[in-house]
Tab-separated table of C-alpha atoms and ligand atoms in Angstrom:
chain	number	residue	atom	x	y	z
V	1	MET	CA	125.626	88.049	83.044
V	2	THR	CA	127.755	90.644	81.246
V	3	ILE	CA	129.291	93.710	82.761
V	4	GLN	CA	129.188	96.536	80.217
V	5	GLU	CA	131.210	99.727	80.319
V	6	ASN	CA	130.456	103.334	79.497
V	7	ILE	CA	126.743	102.851	78.742
V	8	SER	CA	124.355	105.777	78.082
V	9	LEU	CA	121.387	105.762	80.453
V	10	LYS	CA	119.242	107.946	78.157
V	11	ASN	CA	116.819	105.119	77.387
V	12	TYR	CA	116.699	103.960	81.010
V	13	ASN	CA	115.399	107.139	82.681
V	14	THR	CA	112.022	108.635	81.794
V	15	PHE	CA	113.483	112.165	81.789
V	16	GLY	CA	115.575	110.975	78.829
V	17	VAL	CA	118.716	112.568	80.225
V	18	ASP	CA	121.922	111.418	78.569
V	19	ALA	CA	124.060	110.520	81.596
V	20	LYS	CA	126.561	107.653	81.430
V	21	ALA	CA	127.123	104.613	83.606
V	22	ASN	CA	130.743	103.699	84.194
V	23	THR	CA	129.748	100.027	84.535
V	24	TYR	CA	126.321	98.494	83.919
V	25	VAL	CA	124.805	95.049	84.497
V	26	ASP	CA	121.401	93.771	83.425
V	27	ILE	CA	120.064	91.643	86.305
V	28	VAL	CA	117.567	88.946	85.279
V	29	THR	CA	117.804	86.475	88.179
V	30	ILE	CA	118.195	86.799	91.935
V	31	GLU	CA	121.213	84.505	91.702
V	32	ASP	CA	122.919	86.997	89.340
V	33	LEU	CA	122.104	89.773	91.753
V	34	LYS	CA	123.650	87.923	94.682
V	35	THR	CA	126.717	86.974	92.647
V	36	VAL	CA	127.435	90.514	91.546
V	37	LEU	CA	126.872	91.944	95.033
V	38	LYS	CA	129.264	89.375	96.467
V	39	SER	CA	132.004	89.530	93.857
V	40	GLU	CA	132.180	93.283	93.250
V	41	THR	CA	132.810	94.254	96.849
V	42	SER	CA	135.138	97.097	95.878
V	43	LYS	CA	132.289	98.802	93.996
V	44	SER	CA	129.408	100.889	95.193
V	45	PHE	CA	126.084	100.104	93.512
V	46	PHE	CA	123.383	102.168	91.896
V	47	ILE	CA	120.059	100.338	91.686
V	48	LEU	CA	118.045	101.155	88.583
V	49	GLY	CA	114.410	100.135	88.188
V	50	GLY	CA	112.070	101.885	85.746
V	51	GLY	CA	114.090	105.106	86.000
V	52	SER	CA	110.867	107.059	86.431
V	53	ASN	CA	111.604	108.901	89.632
V	54	MET	CA	115.117	110.213	89.209
V	55	LEU	CA	116.913	113.164	87.712
V	56	LEU	CA	120.464	112.286	86.663
V	57	THR	CA	122.548	115.446	87.056
V	58	LYS	CA	125.846	113.649	86.464
V	59	ASP	CA	127.420	110.434	85.170
V	60	ILE	CA	127.177	107.445	87.504
V	61	ASP	CA	130.480	106.311	88.901
V	62	ALA	CA	128.975	103.365	90.788
V	63	MET	CA	128.090	100.031	89.138
V	64	VAL	CA	124.544	100.325	87.773
V	65	LEU	CA	122.430	97.231	88.504
V	66	HIS	CA	119.414	97.324	86.211
V	67	LEU	CA	116.770	95.163	87.845
V	68	ASN	CA	114.991	93.202	85.142
V	69	LEU	CA	113.503	90.439	87.305
V	70	LYS	CA	110.251	89.410	85.582
V	71	GLY	CA	107.146	87.415	86.505
V	72	ILE	CA	103.672	87.910	87.994
V	73	SER	CA	101.731	85.199	89.843
V	74	ILE	CA	99.020	84.582	92.402
V	75	THR	CA	100.681	83.019	95.446
V	76	TYR	CA	97.604	82.549	97.661
V	77	GLU	CA	93.875	83.058	97.340
V	78	THR	CA	90.554	82.680	99.098
V	79	ASP	CA	87.070	83.290	97.667
V	80	ASP	CA	87.430	86.956	98.602
V	81	TYR	CA	90.986	87.964	97.888
V	82	ALA	CA	94.248	87.036	96.196
V	83	ILE	CA	97.856	87.713	97.062
V	84	VAL	CA	99.579	88.710	93.834
V	85	LYS	CA	103.350	88.719	93.550
V	86	GLY	CA	105.165	90.845	90.994
V	87	ASN	CA	108.911	90.643	90.475
V	88	ALA	CA	110.741	93.949	90.717
V	89	GLY	CA	111.396	94.477	87.001
V	90	GLU	CA	107.752	94.268	85.919
V	91	ASN	CA	106.377	97.526	84.563
V	92	TRP	CA	103.831	98.893	87.058
V	93	HIS	CA	101.053	99.625	84.552
V	94	GLU	CA	101.412	96.239	82.834
V	95	PHE	CA	101.036	94.724	86.304
V	96	VAL	CA	97.825	96.748	86.839
V	97	VAL	CA	96.463	95.506	83.494
V	98	TRP	CA	97.313	91.893	84.432
V	99	CYS	CA	95.315	92.324	87.661
V	100	LEU	CA	92.355	93.989	85.898
V	101	ASN	CA	92.202	91.146	83.369
V	102	LYS	CA	91.827	88.729	86.284
V	103	ASN	CA	89.195	91.017	87.860
V	104	LEU	CA	91.429	91.724	90.853
V	105	GLY	CA	90.589	95.047	92.496
V	106	GLY	CA	92.600	97.618	94.431
V	107	VAL	CA	95.137	99.013	91.963
V	108	GLU	CA	92.791	100.483	89.314
V	109	ASN	CA	93.136	104.077	90.612
V	110	MET	CA	96.900	103.777	90.146
V	111	SER	CA	96.677	102.936	86.423
V	112	LEU	CA	99.347	104.393	84.153
V	113	ILE	CA	101.767	105.438	86.904
V	114	PRO	CA	105.195	105.147	85.289
V	115	GLY	CA	107.908	102.947	86.780
V	116	ASN	CA	108.359	99.362	87.923
V	117	ILE	CA	106.698	97.376	90.668
V	118	GLY	CA	109.983	97.021	92.582
V	119	THR	CA	110.322	100.753	93.086
V	120	ALA	CA	106.647	101.378	93.883
V	121	PRO	CA	107.070	100.808	97.658
V	122	ILE	CA	110.114	103.100	97.952
V	123	GLN	CA	108.043	106.212	97.465
V	124	ASN	CA	104.638	104.674	98.236
V	125	ILE	CA	103.215	105.608	94.819
V	126	GLY	CA	99.687	106.937	94.773
V	127	ALA	CA	97.001	108.593	92.719
V	128	TYR	CA	93.322	109.516	92.863
V	129	GLY	CA	92.704	108.674	96.497
V	130	ILE	CA	94.689	105.408	96.715
V	131	GLU	CA	98.258	104.730	97.758
V	132	LEU	CA	100.285	101.540	97.382
V	133	LYS	CA	100.186	101.050	101.167
V	134	ASP	CA	96.392	100.497	100.940
V	135	VAL	CA	96.936	97.201	99.069
V	136	PHE	CA	100.529	96.352	99.994
V	137	HIS	CA	101.036	92.955	101.670
V	138	SER	CA	104.851	92.582	101.816
V	139	CYS	CA	108.034	92.771	99.795
V	140	GLU	CA	111.100	90.578	99.509
V	141	THR	CA	114.505	92.186	99.573
V	142	ILE	CA	118.198	91.369	99.451
V	143	ASN	CA	120.534	93.014	101.918
V	144	ILE	CA	123.259	94.666	99.815
V	145	SER	CA	126.112	93.958	102.218
V	146	THR	CA	125.181	90.451	103.435
V	147	GLN	CA	123.152	89.200	100.389
V	148	GLU	CA	120.600	87.774	102.835
V	149	LYS	CA	116.899	87.742	102.047
V	150	LYS	CA	114.540	89.755	104.230
V	151	THR	CA	110.773	90.172	104.006
V	152	PHE	CA	109.200	93.511	104.951
V	153	SER	CA	105.553	93.629	106.044
V	154	ASN	CA	103.348	96.659	105.439
V	155	GLU	CA	104.089	97.879	108.950
V	156	ASP	CA	107.864	97.379	108.549
V	157	CYS	CA	107.841	99.718	105.543
V	158	ASN	CA	106.650	102.676	107.634
V	159	PHE	CA	104.757	104.182	104.696
V	160	GLY	CA	103.826	107.866	104.565
V	161	TYR	CA	102.903	110.352	101.831
V	162	ARG	CA	105.462	109.463	99.100
V	163	GLU	CA	107.663	108.053	101.864
V	164	SER	CA	108.864	104.723	103.257
V	165	VAL	CA	111.655	103.266	105.349
V	166	PHE	CA	113.538	102.620	102.059
V	167	LYS	CA	113.891	106.391	101.519
V	168	GLN	CA	114.722	107.033	105.159
V	169	THR	CA	116.699	104.899	107.627
V	170	LEU	CA	117.271	101.974	105.246
V	171	LYS	CA	118.189	104.074	102.200
V	172	GLY	CA	120.734	102.220	100.031
V	173	LYS	CA	120.759	99.125	102.259
V	174	TYR	CA	118.247	96.762	100.601
V	175	ILE	CA	117.216	95.890	97.059
V	176	ILE	CA	113.521	95.084	96.609
V	177	THR	CA	113.267	91.959	94.451
V	178	SER	CA	109.486	91.371	94.523
V	179	VAL	CA	106.304	92.873	95.936
V	180	LYS	CA	103.085	91.170	97.081
V	181	LEU	CA	99.744	92.958	97.052
V	182	LYS	CA	96.452	91.856	98.604
V	183	LEU	CA	93.715	92.436	96.035
V	184	THR	CA	89.970	91.786	96.123
V	185	LYS	CA	88.308	89.088	93.988
V	186	ARG	CA	84.772	90.292	94.686
V	187	ASN	CA	82.990	93.113	96.555
V	188	HIS	CA	85.639	95.501	95.230
V	189	LYS	CA	85.982	98.688	97.259
V	190	LEU	CA	85.590	101.324	94.576
V	191	ASN	CA	87.238	104.646	95.204
V	192	ILE	CA	85.507	107.261	93.101
V	193	ALA	CA	85.301	110.141	95.571
V	194	TYR	CA	88.055	112.059	93.775
V	195	GLY	CA	86.377	114.884	91.825
V	196	ALA	CA	88.165	114.273	88.532
V	197	ILE	CA	87.168	110.569	88.519
V	198	LYS	CA	83.532	111.398	89.245
V	199	SER	CA	83.295	113.850	86.378
V	200	GLU	CA	85.181	111.591	83.947
V	201	LEU	CA	82.799	108.689	84.722
V	202	GLU	CA	79.867	111.058	84.191
V	203	SER	CA	81.177	112.136	80.820
V	204	LEU	CA	81.633	108.454	79.902
V	205	ASN	CA	77.983	107.959	80.939
V	206	ILE	CA	78.902	105.291	83.496
V	207	THR	CA	76.779	105.167	86.635
V	208	ASN	CA	77.714	101.730	87.949
V	209	PRO	CA	81.472	101.522	87.340
V	210	THR	CA	83.552	98.338	87.303
V	211	ILE	CA	87.240	98.386	88.253
V	212	LYS	CA	88.053	98.467	84.518
V	213	ASP	CA	85.831	101.544	84.082
V	214	ILE	CA	87.704	103.297	86.880
V	215	SER	CA	90.994	102.390	85.248
V	216	THR	CA	89.738	103.814	81.925
V	217	ALA	CA	88.665	107.032	83.666
V	218	VAL	CA	92.063	107.369	85.373
V	219	ILE	CA	93.895	106.712	82.094
V	220	ASN	CA	91.813	109.409	80.352
V	221	ILE	CA	92.512	111.941	83.112
V	222	ARG	CA	96.228	111.203	83.225
V	223	GLN	CA	96.583	111.335	79.446
V	224	SER	CA	94.837	114.713	79.342
V	225	LYS	CA	97.131	116.289	81.966
V	226	LEU	CA	100.396	114.413	82.137
V	227	PRO	CA	102.941	114.162	79.312
V	228	ASP	CA	103.780	110.682	77.978
V	229	PRO	CA	107.449	110.064	78.883
V	230	LYS	CA	107.896	108.225	75.569
V	231	LYS	CA	107.194	111.516	73.777
V	232	ILE	CA	108.346	114.196	76.246
V	233	GLY	CA	110.874	113.314	78.952
V	234	ASN	CA	109.493	113.750	82.470
V	235	SER	CA	109.257	112.132	85.872
V	236	GLY	CA	105.635	112.812	86.822
V	237	SER	CA	105.225	115.118	89.801
V	238	PHE	CA	108.618	116.701	90.366
V	239	PHE	CA	107.677	118.128	93.776
V	240	LYS	CA	105.657	116.839	96.706
V	241	ASN	CA	102.581	118.752	97.775
V	242	PRO	CA	103.713	120.680	100.878
V	243	ILE	CA	101.960	120.122	104.186
V	244	ILE	CA	101.827	123.344	106.190
V	245	SER	CA	100.555	124.372	109.625
V	246	GLU	CA	97.079	125.788	110.095
V	247	GLU	CA	98.691	129.090	111.076
V	248	ALA	CA	100.722	129.258	107.871
V	249	PHE	CA	97.631	128.370	105.864
V	250	ILE	CA	95.603	131.207	107.417
V	251	LYS	CA	98.339	133.617	106.309
V	252	LEU	CA	98.277	132.143	102.797
V	253	GLN	CA	94.495	132.443	102.647
V	254	ASN	CA	94.671	136.127	103.586
V	255	ASP	CA	96.604	136.839	100.403
V	256	PHE	CA	95.058	134.093	98.260
V	257	PRO	CA	91.466	133.470	99.408
V	258	ASN	CA	90.932	130.849	96.684
V	259	ALA	CA	94.000	128.730	97.439
V	260	PRO	CA	93.047	125.055	96.908
V	261	HIS	CA	93.827	122.843	99.895
V	262	TYR	CA	93.066	119.543	101.649
V	263	VAL	CA	92.858	119.151	105.409
V	264	VAL	CA	95.304	116.395	106.440
V	265	SER	CA	94.766	116.580	110.199
V	266	GLU	CA	93.513	119.078	112.742
V	267	LYS	CA	96.649	121.174	112.480
V	268	GLU	CA	97.972	120.306	109.008
V	269	ILE	CA	96.899	121.440	105.556
V	270	LYS	CA	98.177	120.153	102.217
V	271	VAL	CA	98.504	122.759	99.473
V	272	PRO	CA	98.919	121.607	95.851
V	273	ALA	CA	102.441	122.487	94.687
V	274	GLY	CA	101.036	122.624	91.126
V	275	TRP	CA	98.883	125.589	92.142
V	276	LEU	CA	101.785	127.368	93.894
V	277	ILE	CA	104.013	126.919	90.824
V	278	GLU	CA	101.278	128.032	88.432
V	279	THR	CA	100.515	131.095	90.568
V	280	ALA	CA	104.238	131.874	90.603
V	281	GLY	CA	103.997	132.118	86.797
V	282	PHE	CA	105.942	129.018	85.737
V	283	LYS	CA	103.219	126.897	84.116
V	284	GLY	CA	104.029	126.239	80.462
V	285	LYS	CA	107.311	128.210	80.640
V	286	ARG	CA	109.970	126.828	78.316
V	287	PHE	CA	113.689	127.522	78.529
V	288	GLY	CA	115.431	126.013	75.524
V	289	ASP	CA	115.028	122.247	75.718
V	290	TYR	CA	113.399	122.091	79.157
V	291	GLY	CA	110.550	123.672	81.048
V	292	VAL	CA	107.333	123.315	83.037
V	293	HIS	CA	104.507	121.297	81.486
V	294	ASN	CA	101.667	123.453	80.150
V	295	LYS	CA	98.844	121.315	81.562
V	296	GLN	CA	100.263	120.419	85.001
V	297	ALA	CA	102.745	122.767	86.651
V	298	LEU	CA	104.009	120.029	88.974
V	299	VAL	CA	105.720	118.305	86.051
V	300	LEU	CA	109.091	119.420	84.677
V	301	VAL	CA	109.880	118.300	81.145
V	302	ASN	CA	112.822	117.608	78.825
V	303	TYR	CA	111.896	118.455	75.231
V	304	GLY	CA	114.972	116.710	73.848
V	305	ASN	CA	118.532	117.331	74.851
V	306	ALA	CA	118.315	119.077	78.213
V	307	THR	CA	120.841	117.999	80.817
V	308	GLY	CA	119.931	116.937	84.331
V	309	LYS	CA	121.757	120.052	85.556
V	310	ASP	CA	119.526	122.347	83.427
V	311	ILE	CA	116.398	120.786	84.909
V	312	TYR	CA	117.805	120.870	88.447
V	313	GLU	CA	118.633	124.589	88.106
V	314	LEU	CA	115.030	125.226	87.018
V	315	ALA	CA	113.756	123.202	89.992
V	316	LYS	CA	115.845	125.334	92.348
V	317	LEU	CA	114.583	128.553	90.769
V	318	ILE	CA	110.994	127.335	91.224
V	319	GLN	CA	111.651	126.414	94.871
V	320	GLN	CA	113.215	129.832	95.577
V	321	THR	CA	110.423	131.739	93.837
V	322	VAL	CA	107.663	129.784	95.601
V	323	PHE	CA	109.410	130.392	98.935
V	324	ARG	CA	109.772	134.109	98.260
V	325	LEU	CA	106.129	134.522	97.222
V	326	PHE	CA	104.353	132.188	99.647
V	327	ASN	CA	106.897	131.477	102.386
V	328	ILE	CA	106.346	127.756	101.676
V	329	LYS	CA	109.140	125.250	101.037
V	330	ILE	CA	108.451	122.659	98.352
V	331	GLU	CA	110.542	119.499	98.386
V	332	THR	CA	111.396	117.403	95.361
V	333	GLU	CA	109.570	114.094	95.002
V	334	VAL	CA	112.035	112.975	92.358
V	335	ASN	CA	115.435	111.727	93.562
V	336	ILE	CA	118.215	114.047	92.478
V	337	ILE	CA	121.305	112.030	91.587
K	1	EPU	N1	96.646	122.712	90.159
K	1	EPU	C1	96.847	123.973	89.628
K	1	EPU	N2	97.746	124.108	88.610
K	1	EPU	C2	98.428	123.060	88.094
K	1	EPU	C3	98.220	121.766	88.633
K	1	EPU	C4	97.315	121.618	89.679
K	1	EPU	O1	96.261	124.958	90.065
K	1	EPU	O2	99.193	123.269	87.161
K	1	EPU	C5	95.646	122.527	91.217
K	1	EPU	C6	94.409	121.847	90.658
K	1	EPU	O3	93.507	122.769	90.159
K	1	EPU	C7	93.854	121.154	91.865
K	1	EPU	C8	95.074	120.806	92.667
K	1	EPU	O4	96.128	121.636	92.192
K	1	EPU	O5	93.073	122.037	92.634
K	1	EPU	C9	95.446	119.335	92.602
K	1	EPU	O6	95.771	118.958	91.285
K	1	EPU	P1	95.712	117.431	90.776
K	1	EPU	O7	94.417	116.822	91.145
K	1	EPU	O8	96.138	117.421	89.364
K	1	EPU	O9	96.747	116.663	91.677
K	1	EPU	P2	98.189	117.037	92.222
K	1	EPU	O10	98.097	117.354	93.649
K	1	EPU	O11	98.781	118.066	91.328
K	1	EPU	C10	98.758	114.568	92.945
K	1	EPU	C11	99.899	113.607	92.798
K	1	EPU	C12	99.886	112.975	91.407
K	1	EPU	C13	98.575	112.244	91.243
K	1	EPU	C14	97.425	113.256	91.422
K	1	EPU	C15	96.076	112.599	91.399
K	1	EPU	C16	101.649	114.432	94.250
K	1	EPU	C17	102.966	115.118	94.334
K	1	EPU	N3	101.144	114.296	93.014
K	1	EPU	O12	98.971	115.643	92.017
K	1	EPU	O13	100.950	112.018	91.353
K	1	EPU	O14	98.485	111.640	89.963
K	1	EPU	O15	97.541	113.906	92.723
K	1	EPU	O16	95.880	111.850	92.547
K	1	EPU	O17	101.112	114.017	95.274
K	1	EPU	C18	103.172	111.610	90.675
K	1	EPU	O18	103.434	111.433	91.861
K	1	EPU	O19	104.061	111.508	89.763
K	1	EPU	C19	101.828	112.027	90.295
K	1	EPU	C20	101.516	112.362	89.053
């Protein structure tokens, strides 16, 4: 285990922002992780996974622990289901492909989500009608201050829409080292209700889809709308879709009768932030090296050498404009560092 100094994090965050880490350690075993947590007590730590859900607006003074714990295995199975364990540093999509190749169902709708498996529970990743919590069994963690292991069950994680206990009360207290999912071996529960999946399967001429077909459909949809972080820096959805009261929605509908929306509960309505941002005129807008993606207004992009500060200023301008026009607050989904 080597502690490196003054390392650029440009290749370790999908926004491709050139912030620096004062000290940086590549963590490949749990033993290394425990050792560094125990020996560097004077330091504060910054846990880095796939770097796909953060905007670095400054250099990192803390010691960056880059979690590269690898390995995927089935730890238990019956005729109907398998418990699959992925170590934190596995790339999420490669994990999905591993599962599909073993005909394990439940993660196909979440194909191509950027990031690592260890960070997936923190924001309860989701796409096309499925969230991680729907297949999550448990995760193993290390307590940062005591170095003790602790297992969190699905219930312990207190999952919500892009939320979990790891973003709330336990923020900065535990490091997720592996995640277990419960996936089906047969009688897969296909989730194709989402409009875009239905029409993509139709255009592929598939009437009786397998889990691999659904994955293909999701990959096609994502590639048509979302920029590839390897080509254009981005962090997926920058904002969460706001959930507003029925009363506030009625007001919105008065001015915008065609506002898209989903009913969340009797009194709560979710409005797509992408639509609010597009209606506010930001879709496809470019300011120097950064801007708003032209096919999905929820995604902010770095065309090359933008700084985290540039992108954060744009995010604030978008939030202020959306609030002024619609009286709706949109929160960032991405962590601002
Ligand atoms: N819309 C617009 N303009 C835009 C983008 C969207 O008007 O520029 C409208 C669409 O027409 C549609 C609605 O907004 O009526 C919803 O759009 P879409 O289906 O693309 O989904 P989303 O709400 O924008 C969410 C997730 C995505 C996930 C998709 C599919 C959040 C914050 N985002 O986006 O997650 O892939 O649904 O399930 O919940 C991510 O978190 O990084 C991410 C990409």
